[in-house]
Amino acid sequence: MADPEDGCLEGIVDLDRFPLHQRGSAAWIALVDQMRAQLAAEGCATLRDFLRPDALASTAAEIAALATHVPIRVQRASVYRRTSLERGLPADDPRRIEQSWNAGHVTRDMIPPFAASHRLYVSSAFKAFVAACVGSERAYEYADPLAGLVATILPPGGCYPWHYDTNEFVVTIMTQAPEAGGAFEYHQDLRTPGDENLDGLAAVLDGRPSRRERTVSTSPGDLQLFLGRYSLHQVTEVAGSVDRHVLVLSYAEHPGVIGPVDRTRSVYGRVTEAHLVAERSRLASSDGLIL
């Protein structure tokens, strides 16, 4: 069962290659240093074949089964998906430019606590590793009933257009690769704390080339750690006849994080009472950027 006091990763992670259970050991420190170096240079770091084959197979089957219950939502929305903040912006502001979104989401409340993905998400050893990689004192699970642990479902023709993440970093693990398409692309550090860089955003949305643009390829079972709050990113249209399934594990630097109502409704198509209550006491983002 998902248990943060236990945090056992045996049978889930290849601990011989990735000794997350040996916090502070020479091998653990070397792995953290490797990830930090990649993040500093590229804003993204990858560990190939992170999941054990049996864990990957069971997780892929679980997500595929849950995906059959998920509606694929086709809509148009901006990079920020914050309608309540965008209404007062000028008509030509790039923050109001709408893109086509075509995706479904398996939310955390759908993933059983005995699933390998849920056990990984709450693992104290995994959270300590992630926090060390991004230079944080601690990584907290989301308090959001829907977010934190989700799986994105992109069917043939599906895509996840240019956007920023609400949290500074995110962990992803592909469980099912499409036949073609579905490439992960990003513009590293397109915005910075206190500066949305609207000229840079407009250039990307207009299709103009950028020296910051990168493409990362992953395979099922690979772990990717990405700094998505400042780097604009997208997943291109999926082609062929196979869905693209990716687990998304999000953490925060402080406890109690619950997503905004308008963005949550836009992404998942629904909110919970916890979202409505949290909206009444929401604080402004500390870095001056749109959440």
PDB file of C-alpha atoms in Angstrom:
ATOM      1  CA  MET A   1       0.000   0.000   0.000  1.00  0.00           C
ATOM      2  CA  ALA A   2       1.054   3.629  -0.516  1.00  0.00           C
ATOM      3  CA  ASP A   3       2.778   4.392   2.785  1.00  0.00           C
ATOM      4  CA  PRO A   4       5.194   7.331   3.224  1.00  0.00           C
ATOM      5  CA  GLU A   5       6.474   5.870   6.516  1.00  0.00           C
ATOM      6  CA  ASP A   6       7.569   2.699   4.724  1.00  0.00           C
ATOM      7  CA  GLY A   7       8.715   3.978   1.341  1.00  0.00           C
ATOM      8  CA  CYS A   8       9.959   0.567   0.215  1.00  0.00           C
ATOM      9  CA  LEU A   9      10.965   0.582  -3.454  1.00  0.00           C
ATOM     10  CA  GLU A  10      12.003  -3.044  -3.848  1.00  0.00           C
ATOM     11  CA  GLY A  11      10.315  -4.562  -6.855  1.00  0.00           C
ATOM     12  CA  ILE A  12       9.565  -1.115  -8.308  1.00  0.00           C
ATOM     13  CA  VAL A  13      12.917   0.574  -8.958  1.00  0.00           C
ATOM     14  CA  ASP A  14      16.133  -1.022 -10.210  1.00  0.00           C
ATOM     15  CA  LEU A  15      17.929  -0.382  -6.905  1.00  0.00           C
ATOM     16  CA  ASP A  16      21.150  -1.979  -8.112  1.00  0.00           C
ATOM     17  CA  ARG A  17      21.602   0.829 -10.621  1.00  0.00           C
ATOM     18  CA  PHE A  18      19.695   3.517  -8.723  1.00  0.00           C
ATOM     19  CA  PRO A  19      20.312   3.034  -4.949  1.00  0.00           C
ATOM     20  CA  LEU A  20      17.612   5.377  -3.701  1.00  0.00           C
ATOM     21  CA  HIS A  21      17.340   3.284  -0.529  1.00  0.00           C
ATOM     22  CA  GLN A  22      20.955   4.089   0.434  1.00  0.00           C
ATOM     23  CA  ARG A  23      20.569   7.790   1.133  1.00  0.00           C
ATOM     24  CA  GLY A  24      23.888   9.487   1.799  1.00  0.00           C
ATOM     25  CA  SER A  25      26.006   6.658   0.412  1.00  0.00           C
ATOM     26  CA  ALA A  26      28.721   7.346  -2.173  1.00  0.00           C
ATOM     27  CA  ALA A  27      26.606   5.765  -4.914  1.00  0.00           C
ATOM     28  CA  TRP A  28      23.537   7.818  -3.905  1.00  0.00           C
ATOM     29  CA  ILE A  29      25.540  11.057  -3.856  1.00  0.00           C
ATOM     30  CA  ALA A  30      27.056  10.275  -7.265  1.00  0.00           C
ATOM     31  CA  LEU A  31      23.595   9.705  -8.730  1.00  0.00           C
ATOM     32  CA  VAL A  32      22.300  12.964  -7.262  1.00  0.00           C
ATOM     33  CA  ASP A  33      25.321  14.849  -8.610  1.00  0.00           C
ATOM     34  CA  GLN A  34      24.713  13.334 -12.048  1.00  0.00           C
ATOM     35  CA  MET A  35      21.108  14.540 -12.027  1.00  0.00           C
ATOM     36  CA  ARG A  36      22.033  17.999 -10.755  1.00  0.00           C
ATOM     37  CA  ALA A  37      24.609  18.421 -13.509  1.00  0.00           C
ATOM     38  CA  GLN A  38      22.070  17.503 -16.192  1.00  0.00           C
ATOM     39  CA  LEU A  39      19.463  19.825 -14.725  1.00  0.00           C
ATOM     40  CA  ALA A  40      21.925  22.724 -14.555  1.00  0.00           C
ATOM     41  CA  ALA A  41      23.013  22.250 -18.151  1.00  0.00           C
ATOM     42  CA  GLU A  42      19.715  21.367 -19.809  1.00  0.00           C
ATOM     43  CA  GLY A  43      16.861  21.892 -17.360  1.00  0.00           C
ATOM     44  CA  CYS A  44      16.011  18.202 -17.742  1.00  0.00           C
ATOM     45  CA  ALA A  45      17.576  14.943 -16.521  1.00  0.00           C
ATOM     46  CA  THR A  46      16.813  11.334 -17.481  1.00  0.00           C
ATOM     47  CA  LEU A  47      17.411   7.933 -15.887  1.00  0.00           C
ATOM     48  CA  ARG A  48      16.966   5.161 -18.458  1.00  0.00           C
ATOM     49  CA  ASP A  49      15.120   1.956 -17.422  1.00  0.00           C
ATOM     50  CA  PHE A  50      14.378   3.344 -13.968  1.00  0.00           C
ATOM     51  CA  LEU A  51      11.466   0.968 -13.322  1.00  0.00           C
ATOM     52  CA  ARG A  52      12.021  -2.762 -13.028  1.00  0.00           C
ATOM     53  CA  PRO A  53      10.473  -4.715 -15.953  1.00  0.00           C
ATOM     54  CA  ASP A  54       7.740  -6.312 -13.815  1.00  0.00           C
ATOM     55  CA  ALA A  55       6.796  -2.962 -12.279  1.00  0.00           C
ATOM     56  CA  LEU A  56       6.688  -1.338 -15.693  1.00  0.00           C
ATOM     57  CA  ALA A  57       4.482  -4.104 -17.088  1.00  0.00           C
ATOM     58  CA  SER A  58       2.002  -3.939 -14.198  1.00  0.00           C
ATOM     59  CA  THR A  59       1.931  -0.130 -14.184  1.00  0.00           C
ATOM     60  CA  ALA A  60       1.419   0.028 -17.944  1.00  0.00           C
ATOM     61  CA  ALA A  61      -1.479  -2.428 -17.669  1.00  0.00           C
ATOM     62  CA  GLU A  62      -3.053  -0.490 -14.760  1.00  0.00           C
ATOM     63  CA  ILE A  63      -2.875   2.849 -16.544  1.00  0.00           C
ATOM     64  CA  ALA A  64      -4.164   1.360 -19.801  1.00  0.00           C
ATOM     65  CA  ALA A  65      -7.167  -0.117 -17.963  1.00  0.00           C
ATOM     66  CA  LEU A  66      -7.908   3.161 -16.150  1.00  0.00           C
ATOM     67  CA  ALA A  67      -7.537   5.103 -19.401  1.00  0.00           C
ATOM     68  CA  THR A  68     -10.657   3.395 -20.758  1.00  0.00           C
ATOM     69  CA  HIS A  69     -12.684   5.335 -18.157  1.00  0.00           C
ATOM     70  CA  VAL A  70     -11.130   8.707 -18.972  1.00  0.00           C
ATOM     71  CA  PRO A  71     -12.826  11.126 -21.367  1.00  0.00           C
ATOM     72  CA  ILE A  72     -10.577  12.649 -23.999  1.00  0.00           C
ATOM     73  CA  ARG A  73     -11.268  16.351 -23.777  1.00  0.00           C
ATOM     74  CA  VAL A  74     -10.830  18.506 -26.881  1.00  0.00           C
ATOM     75  CA  GLN A  75     -10.732  22.206 -26.099  1.00  0.00           C
ATOM     76  CA  ARG A  76      -9.003  25.483 -26.745  1.00  0.00           C
ATOM     77  CA  ALA A  77      -7.116  27.261 -23.975  1.00  0.00           C
ATOM     78  CA  SER A  78      -4.117  29.513 -23.363  1.00  0.00           C
ATOM     79  CA  VAL A  79      -0.631  28.579 -22.158  1.00  0.00           C
ATOM     80  CA  TYR A  80      -1.688  29.301 -18.572  1.00  0.00           C
ATOM     81  CA  ARG A  81      -5.239  27.945 -18.668  1.00  0.00           C
ATOM     82  CA  ARG A  82      -6.237  30.682 -16.190  1.00  0.00           C
ATOM     83  CA  THR A  83      -9.415  32.190 -17.604  1.00  0.00           C
ATOM     84  CA  SER A  84     -10.075  34.242 -14.469  1.00  0.00           C
ATOM     85  CA  LEU A  85      -6.732  36.054 -14.902  1.00  0.00           C
ATOM     86  CA  GLU A  86      -6.814  36.397 -18.671  1.00  0.00           C
ATOM     87  CA  ARG A  87     -10.106  38.250 -19.050  1.00  0.00           C
ATOM     88  CA  GLY A  88      -8.592  41.603 -18.157  1.00  0.00           C
ATOM     89  CA  LEU A  89      -5.592  41.343 -20.500  1.00  0.00           C
ATOM     90  CA  PRO A  90      -5.390  43.211 -23.842  1.00  0.00           C
ATOM     91  CA  ALA A  91      -6.729  41.291 -26.821  1.00  0.00           C
ATOM     92  CA  ASP A  92      -3.265  41.046 -28.419  1.00  0.00           C
ATOM     93  CA  ASP A  93      -1.506  39.789 -25.260  1.00  0.00           C
ATOM     94  CA  PRO A  94       0.185  36.401 -25.958  1.00  0.00           C
ATOM     95  CA  ARG A  95      -1.120  35.156 -22.633  1.00  0.00           C
ATOM     96  CA  ARG A  96      -4.578  35.120 -24.235  1.00  0.00           C
ATOM     97  CA  ILE A  97      -3.617  33.141 -27.356  1.00  0.00           C
ATOM     98  CA  GLU A  98      -5.568  29.898 -27.432  1.00  0.00           C
ATOM     99  CA  GLN A  99      -4.212  26.539 -28.569  1.00  0.00           C
ATOM    100  CA  SER A 100      -5.896  23.203 -29.220  1.00  0.00           C
ATOM    101  CA  TRP A 101      -5.642  20.726 -26.334  1.00  0.00           C
ATOM    102  CA  ASN A 102      -6.580  17.083 -26.902  1.00  0.00           C
ATOM    103  CA  ALA A 103      -5.881  14.828 -23.927  1.00  0.00           C
ATOM    104  CA  GLY A 104      -7.285  12.829 -21.057  1.00  0.00           C
ATOM    105  CA  HIS A 105      -6.079  12.438 -17.474  1.00  0.00           C
ATOM    106  CA  VAL A 106      -6.123   9.575 -15.021  1.00  0.00           C
ATOM    107  CA  THR A 107      -6.269  11.507 -11.743  1.00  0.00           C
ATOM    108  CA  ARG A 108      -4.832  10.524  -8.380  1.00  0.00           C
ATOM    109  CA  ASP A 109      -8.211   9.571  -6.937  1.00  0.00           C
ATOM    110  CA  MET A 110      -8.482   6.880  -9.636  1.00  0.00           C
ATOM    111  CA  ILE A 111      -5.123   5.210  -8.912  1.00  0.00           C
ATOM    112  CA  PRO A 112      -5.371   2.555  -6.149  1.00  0.00           C
ATOM    113  CA  PRO A 113      -3.004   2.828  -3.158  1.00  0.00           C
ATOM    114  CA  PHE A 114      -1.521  -0.609  -3.862  1.00  0.00           C
ATOM    115  CA  ALA A 115      -0.407   0.418  -7.366  1.00  0.00           C
ATOM    116  CA  ALA A 116       3.347   0.674  -7.915  1.00  0.00           C
ATOM    117  CA  SER A 117       2.977   4.241  -9.169  1.00  0.00           C
ATOM    118  CA  HIS A 118       1.196   5.323  -5.982  1.00  0.00           C
ATOM    119  CA  ARG A 119       3.743   3.579  -3.773  1.00  0.00           C
ATOM    120  CA  LEU A 120       6.563   5.307  -5.666  1.00  0.00           C
ATOM    121  CA  TYR A 121       4.905   8.721  -5.396  1.00  0.00           C
ATOM    122  CA  VAL A 122       4.585   8.648  -1.586  1.00  0.00           C
ATOM    123  CA  SER A 123       7.908   6.886  -0.921  1.00  0.00           C
ATOM    124  CA  SER A 124      10.052   8.830   1.548  1.00  0.00           C
ATOM    125  CA  ALA A 125      13.192   7.547  -0.185  1.00  0.00           C
ATOM    126  CA  PHE A 126      11.977   8.718  -3.579  1.00  0.00           C
ATOM    127  CA  LYS A 127      10.903  12.125  -2.289  1.00  0.00           C
ATOM    128  CA  ALA A 128      14.275  12.595  -0.575  1.00  0.00           C
ATOM    129  CA  PHE A 129      16.059  11.744  -3.820  1.00  0.00           C
ATOM    130  CA  VAL A 130      13.958  14.141  -5.887  1.00  0.00           C
ATOM    131  CA  ALA A 131      14.424  16.944  -3.345  1.00  0.00           C
ATOM    132  CA  ALA A 132      18.193  16.449  -3.349  1.00  0.00           C
ATOM    133  CA  CYS A 133      18.303  16.535  -7.153  1.00  0.00           C
ATOM    134  CA  VAL A 134      16.541  19.906  -7.327  1.00  0.00           C
ATOM    135  CA  GLY A 135      18.327  21.372  -4.304  1.00  0.00           C
ATOM    136  CA  SER A 136      15.267  21.540  -2.050  1.00  0.00           C
ATOM    137  CA  GLU A 137      15.195  20.742   1.636  1.00  0.00           C
ATOM    138  CA  ARG A 138      12.149  18.541   1.146  1.00  0.00           C
ATOM    139  CA  ALA A 139       9.628  17.485  -1.499  1.00  0.00           C
ATOM    140  CA  TYR A 140       5.987  17.361  -0.360  1.00  0.00           C
ATOM    141  CA  GLU A 141       3.134  15.467  -1.953  1.00  0.00           C
ATOM    142  CA  TYR A 142       0.300  17.572  -3.277  1.00  0.00           C
ATOM    143  CA  ALA A 143      -2.725  17.902  -1.014  1.00  0.00           C
ATOM    144  CA  ASP A 144      -4.763  18.182  -4.202  1.00  0.00           C
ATOM    145  CA  PRO A 145      -7.141  15.188  -4.468  1.00  0.00           C
ATOM    146  CA  LEU A 146      -6.839  15.107  -8.267  1.00  0.00           C
ATOM    147  CA  ALA A 147      -3.299  16.273  -9.038  1.00  0.00           C
ATOM    148  CA  GLY A 148       0.127  15.259  -7.747  1.00  0.00           C
ATOM    149  CA  LEU A 149      -0.026  11.784  -9.251  1.00  0.00           C
ATOM    150  CA  VAL A 150      -1.715  11.629 -12.645  1.00  0.00           C
ATOM    151  CA  ALA A 151      -1.285   9.908 -15.994  1.00  0.00           C
ATOM    152  CA  THR A 152      -1.636  11.888 -19.203  1.00  0.00           C
ATOM    153  CA  ILE A 153      -3.459  10.043 -21.975  1.00  0.00           C
ATOM    154  CA  LEU A 154      -2.795  11.222 -25.535  1.00  0.00           C
ATOM    155  CA  PRO A 155      -4.700   9.242 -28.160  1.00  0.00           C
ATOM    156  CA  PRO A 156      -3.805   9.333 -31.864  1.00  0.00           C
ATOM    157  CA  GLY A 157      -4.287  12.968 -32.823  1.00  0.00           C
ATOM    158  CA  GLY A 158      -3.853  14.016 -29.200  1.00  0.00           C
ATOM    159  CA  CYS A 159      -1.401  16.678 -28.072  1.00  0.00           C
ATOM    160  CA  TYR A 160      -0.389  18.784 -25.093  1.00  0.00           C
ATOM    161  CA  PRO A 161       0.460  22.241 -26.500  1.00  0.00           C
ATOM    162  CA  TRP A 162       2.829  24.865 -25.113  1.00  0.00           C
ATOM    163  CA  HIS A 163       2.422  25.477 -21.375  1.00  0.00           C
ATOM    164  CA  TYR A 164       4.211  26.060 -18.076  1.00  0.00           C
ATOM    165  CA  ASP A 165       3.863  23.876 -14.997  1.00  0.00           C
ATOM    166  CA  THR A 166       2.478  25.348 -11.787  1.00  0.00           C
ATOM    167  CA  ASN A 167       5.278  23.762  -9.726  1.00  0.00           C
ATOM    168  CA  GLU A 168       9.011  24.267 -10.226  1.00  0.00           C
ATOM    169  CA  PHE A 169       9.787  20.662 -11.131  1.00  0.00           C
ATOM    170  CA  VAL A 170       7.966  17.512 -12.206  1.00  0.00           C
ATOM    171  CA  VAL A 171       8.863  13.823 -12.537  1.00  0.00           C
ATOM    172  CA  THR A 172       7.524  11.822 -15.468  1.00  0.00           C
ATOM    173  CA  ILE A 173       7.698   8.130 -16.378  1.00  0.00           C
ATOM    174  CA  MET A 174       6.418   6.922 -19.735  1.00  0.00           C
ATOM    175  CA  THR A 175       4.434   3.681 -19.519  1.00  0.00           C
ATOM    176  CA  GLN A 176       3.290   3.360 -23.130  1.00  0.00           C
ATOM    177  CA  ALA A 177       4.936   4.859 -26.206  1.00  0.00           C
ATOM    178  CA  PRO A 178       3.015   5.869 -29.340  1.00  0.00           C
ATOM    179  CA  GLU A 179       3.903   4.526 -32.764  1.00  0.00           C
ATOM    180  CA  ALA A 180       4.956   7.994 -33.887  1.00  0.00           C
ATOM    181  CA  GLY A 181       4.801  11.609 -32.773  1.00  0.00           C
ATOM    182  CA  GLY A 182       4.328  12.572 -29.144  1.00  0.00           C
ATOM    183  CA  ALA A 183       7.740  14.272 -28.910  1.00  0.00           C
ATOM    184  CA  PHE A 184       8.579  16.265 -25.784  1.00  0.00           C
ATOM    185  CA  GLU A 185       9.882  19.721 -26.701  1.00  0.00           C
ATOM    186  CA  TYR A 186      10.790  22.675 -24.494  1.00  0.00           C
ATOM    187  CA  HIS A 187      12.363  26.132 -24.420  1.00  0.00           C
ATOM    188  CA  GLN A 188      14.699  26.164 -21.442  1.00  0.00           C
ATOM    189  CA  ASP A 189      14.153  29.016 -18.951  1.00  0.00           C
ATOM    190  CA  LEU A 190      11.983  31.040 -21.310  1.00  0.00           C
ATOM    191  CA  ARG A 191      10.692  32.974 -18.313  1.00  0.00           C
ATOM    192  CA  THR A 192      12.401  33.858 -15.043  1.00  0.00           C
ATOM    193  CA  PRO A 193      11.162  34.885 -11.584  1.00  0.00           C
ATOM    194  CA  GLY A 194       9.415  38.232 -11.964  1.00  0.00           C
ATOM    195  CA  ASP A 195       9.604  38.239 -15.780  1.00  0.00           C
ATOM    196  CA  GLU A 196       7.065  36.425 -17.968  1.00  0.00           C
ATOM    197  CA  ASN A 197       9.133  37.289 -21.103  1.00  0.00           C
ATOM    198  CA  LEU A 198       6.059  37.987 -23.203  1.00  0.00           C
ATOM    199  CA  ASP A 199       8.147  38.706 -26.310  1.00  0.00           C
ATOM    200  CA  GLY A 200       9.743  35.267 -26.038  1.00  0.00           C
ATOM    201  CA  LEU A 201       6.356  33.639 -25.456  1.00  0.00           C
ATOM    202  CA  ALA A 202       4.873  35.394 -28.490  1.00  0.00           C
ATOM    203  CA  ALA A 203       7.808  34.228 -30.618  1.00  0.00           C
ATOM    204  CA  VAL A 204       7.310  30.581 -29.653  1.00  0.00           C
ATOM    205  CA  LEU A 205       3.564  30.696 -30.207  1.00  0.00           C
ATOM    206  CA  ASP A 206       4.219  32.325 -33.590  1.00  0.00           C
ATOM    207  CA  GLY A 207       6.493  29.424 -34.556  1.00  0.00           C
ATOM    208  CA  ARG A 208       9.707  31.430 -34.694  1.00  0.00           C
ATOM    209  CA  PRO A 209      12.923  29.424 -34.026  1.00  0.00           C
ATOM    210  CA  SER A 210      14.730  29.696 -30.707  1.00  0.00           C
ATOM    211  CA  ARG A 211      18.227  28.752 -29.548  1.00  0.00           C
ATOM    212  CA  ARG A 212      16.645  27.536 -26.301  1.00  0.00           C
ATOM    213  CA  GLU A 213      14.524  24.856 -27.947  1.00  0.00           C
ATOM    214  CA  ARG A 214      15.309  21.232 -27.048  1.00  0.00           C
ATOM    215  CA  THR A 215      13.748  17.833 -27.728  1.00  0.00           C
ATOM    216  CA  VAL A 216      14.005  14.862 -25.353  1.00  0.00           C
ATOM    217  CA  SER A 217      13.203  11.261 -26.257  1.00  0.00           C
ATOM    218  CA  THR A 218      12.213   8.737 -23.599  1.00  0.00           C
ATOM    219  CA  SER A 219      11.093   5.112 -23.613  1.00  0.00           C
ATOM    220  CA  PRO A 220       8.704   3.236 -21.302  1.00  0.00           C
ATOM    221  CA  GLY A 221      10.280   2.833 -17.862  1.00  0.00           C
ATOM    222  CA  ASP A 222      12.558   5.874 -18.155  1.00  0.00           C
ATOM    223  CA  LEU A 223      12.389   8.559 -15.463  1.00  0.00           C
ATOM    224  CA  GLN A 224      12.584  12.212 -16.461  1.00  0.00           C
ATOM    225  CA  LEU A 225      13.019  15.101 -14.029  1.00  0.00           C
ATOM    226  CA  PHE A 226      12.115  18.427 -15.604  1.00  0.00           C
ATOM    227  CA  LEU A 227      12.148  22.039 -14.416  1.00  0.00           C
ATOM    228  CA  GLY A 228       8.833  23.006 -15.966  1.00  0.00           C
ATOM    229  CA  ARG A 229       7.826  26.176 -14.152  1.00  0.00           C
ATOM    230  CA  TYR A 230      10.231  28.346 -16.141  1.00  0.00           C
ATOM    231  CA  SER A 231      10.662  26.273 -19.316  1.00  0.00           C
ATOM    232  CA  LEU A 232       7.779  26.425 -21.795  1.00  0.00           C
ATOM    233  CA  HIS A 233       7.072  22.909 -23.083  1.00  0.00           C
ATOM    234  CA  GLN A 234       4.746  20.795 -25.189  1.00  0.00           C
ATOM    235  CA  VAL A 235       4.056  17.255 -26.419  1.00  0.00           C
ATOM    236  CA  THR A 236       3.520  17.156 -30.159  1.00  0.00           C
ATOM    237  CA  GLU A 237       0.616  15.394 -31.848  1.00  0.00           C
ATOM    238  CA  VAL A 238       0.539  11.611 -31.475  1.00  0.00           C
ATOM    239  CA  ALA A 239       0.400   9.602 -34.714  1.00  0.00           C
ATOM    240  CA  GLY A 240      -0.385   5.964 -35.462  1.00  0.00           C
ATOM    241  CA  SER A 241      -2.869   3.767 -33.594  1.00  0.00           C
ATOM    242  CA  VAL A 242      -1.359   3.572 -30.062  1.00  0.00           C
ATOM    243  CA  ASP A 243      -1.991   6.007 -27.180  1.00  0.00           C
ATOM    244  CA  ARG A 244       0.849   7.783 -25.395  1.00  0.00           C
ATOM    245  CA  HIS A 245       0.642   7.183 -21.599  1.00  0.00           C
ATOM    246  CA  VAL A 246       2.898   9.050 -19.166  1.00  0.00           C
ATOM    247  CA  LEU A 247       2.845   9.129 -15.367  1.00  0.00           C
ATOM    248  CA  VAL A 248       3.314  12.606 -13.915  1.00  0.00           C
ATOM    249  CA  LEU A 249       4.518  12.866 -10.304  1.00  0.00           C
ATOM    250  CA  SER A 250       4.380  16.436  -8.990  1.00  0.00           C
ATOM    251  CA  TYR A 251       5.776  17.692  -5.698  1.00  0.00           C
ATOM    252  CA  ALA A 252       5.877  21.030  -3.882  1.00  0.00           C
ATOM    253  CA  GLU A 253       8.376  22.765  -1.614  1.00  0.00           C
ATOM    254  CA  HIS A 254       5.738  23.271   1.073  1.00  0.00           C
ATOM    255  CA  PRO A 255       2.773  21.172   2.230  1.00  0.00           C
ATOM    256  CA  GLY A 256      -0.882  21.734   1.454  1.00  0.00           C
ATOM    257  CA  VAL A 257      -0.672  22.667  -2.234  1.00  0.00           C
ATOM    258  CA  ILE A 258      -4.012  22.526  -4.069  1.00  0.00           C
ATOM    259  CA  GLY A 259      -4.463  23.724  -7.652  1.00  0.00           C
ATOM    260  CA  PRO A 260      -6.519  26.805  -8.617  1.00  0.00           C
ATOM    261  CA  VAL A 261     -10.166  26.146  -9.431  1.00  0.00           C
ATOM    262  CA  ASP A 262     -10.108  27.582 -12.950  1.00  0.00           C
ATOM    263  CA  ARG A 263      -6.965  25.735 -14.023  1.00  0.00           C
ATOM    264  CA  THR A 264      -8.063  22.473 -12.379  1.00  0.00           C
ATOM    265  CA  ARG A 265     -11.434  22.607 -14.095  1.00  0.00           C
ATOM    266  CA  SER A 266      -9.753  23.415 -17.417  1.00  0.00           C
ATOM    267  CA  VAL A 267      -7.277  20.523 -17.174  1.00  0.00           C
ATOM    268  CA  TYR A 268      -9.356  17.785 -15.531  1.00  0.00           C
ATOM    269  CA  GLY A 269     -12.895  18.891 -16.294  1.00  0.00           C
ATOM    270  CA  ARG A 270     -13.916  18.866 -12.620  1.00  0.00           C
ATOM    271  CA  VAL A 271     -12.972  20.137  -9.169  1.00  0.00           C
ATOM    272  CA  THR A 272     -13.531  18.908  -5.623  1.00  0.00           C
ATOM    273  CA  GLU A 273     -14.712  20.618  -2.449  1.00  0.00           C
ATOM    274  CA  ALA A 274     -11.059  20.889  -1.415  1.00  0.00           C
ATOM    275  CA  HIS A 275     -10.411  23.097  -4.457  1.00  0.00           C
ATOM    276  CA  LEU A 276     -13.357  25.351  -3.672  1.00  0.00           C
ATOM    277  CA  VAL A 277     -12.291  25.776  -0.040  1.00  0.00           C
ATOM    278  CA  ALA A 278      -8.651  26.435  -0.947  1.00  0.00           C
ATOM    279  CA  GLU A 279      -9.666  29.073  -3.506  1.00  0.00           C
ATOM    280  CA  ARG A 280     -11.046  31.267  -0.725  1.00  0.00           C
ATOM    281  CA  SER A 281      -7.640  31.559   0.946  1.00  0.00           C
ATOM    282  CA  ARG A 282      -5.280  31.367  -2.044  1.00  0.00           C
ATOM    283  CA  LEU A 283      -2.044  33.333  -1.798  1.00  0.00           C
ATOM    284  CA  ALA A 284      -0.225  35.073  -4.645  1.00  0.00           C
ATOM    285  CA  SER A 285       2.765  33.206  -6.096  1.00  0.00           C
ATOM    286  CA  SER A 286       6.029  34.179  -4.410  1.00  0.00           C
ATOM    287  CA  ASP A 287       8.003  34.529  -7.658  1.00  0.00           C
ATOM    288  CA  GLY A 288       5.579  36.940  -9.319  1.00  0.00           C
ATOM    289  CA  LEU A 289       4.602  34.521 -12.111  1.00  0.00           C
ATOM    290  CA  ILE A 290       1.195  33.237 -13.103  1.00  0.00           C
ATOM    291  CA  LEU A 291       0.485  30.016 -11.215  1.00  0.00           C
TER     292      LEU A 291
END
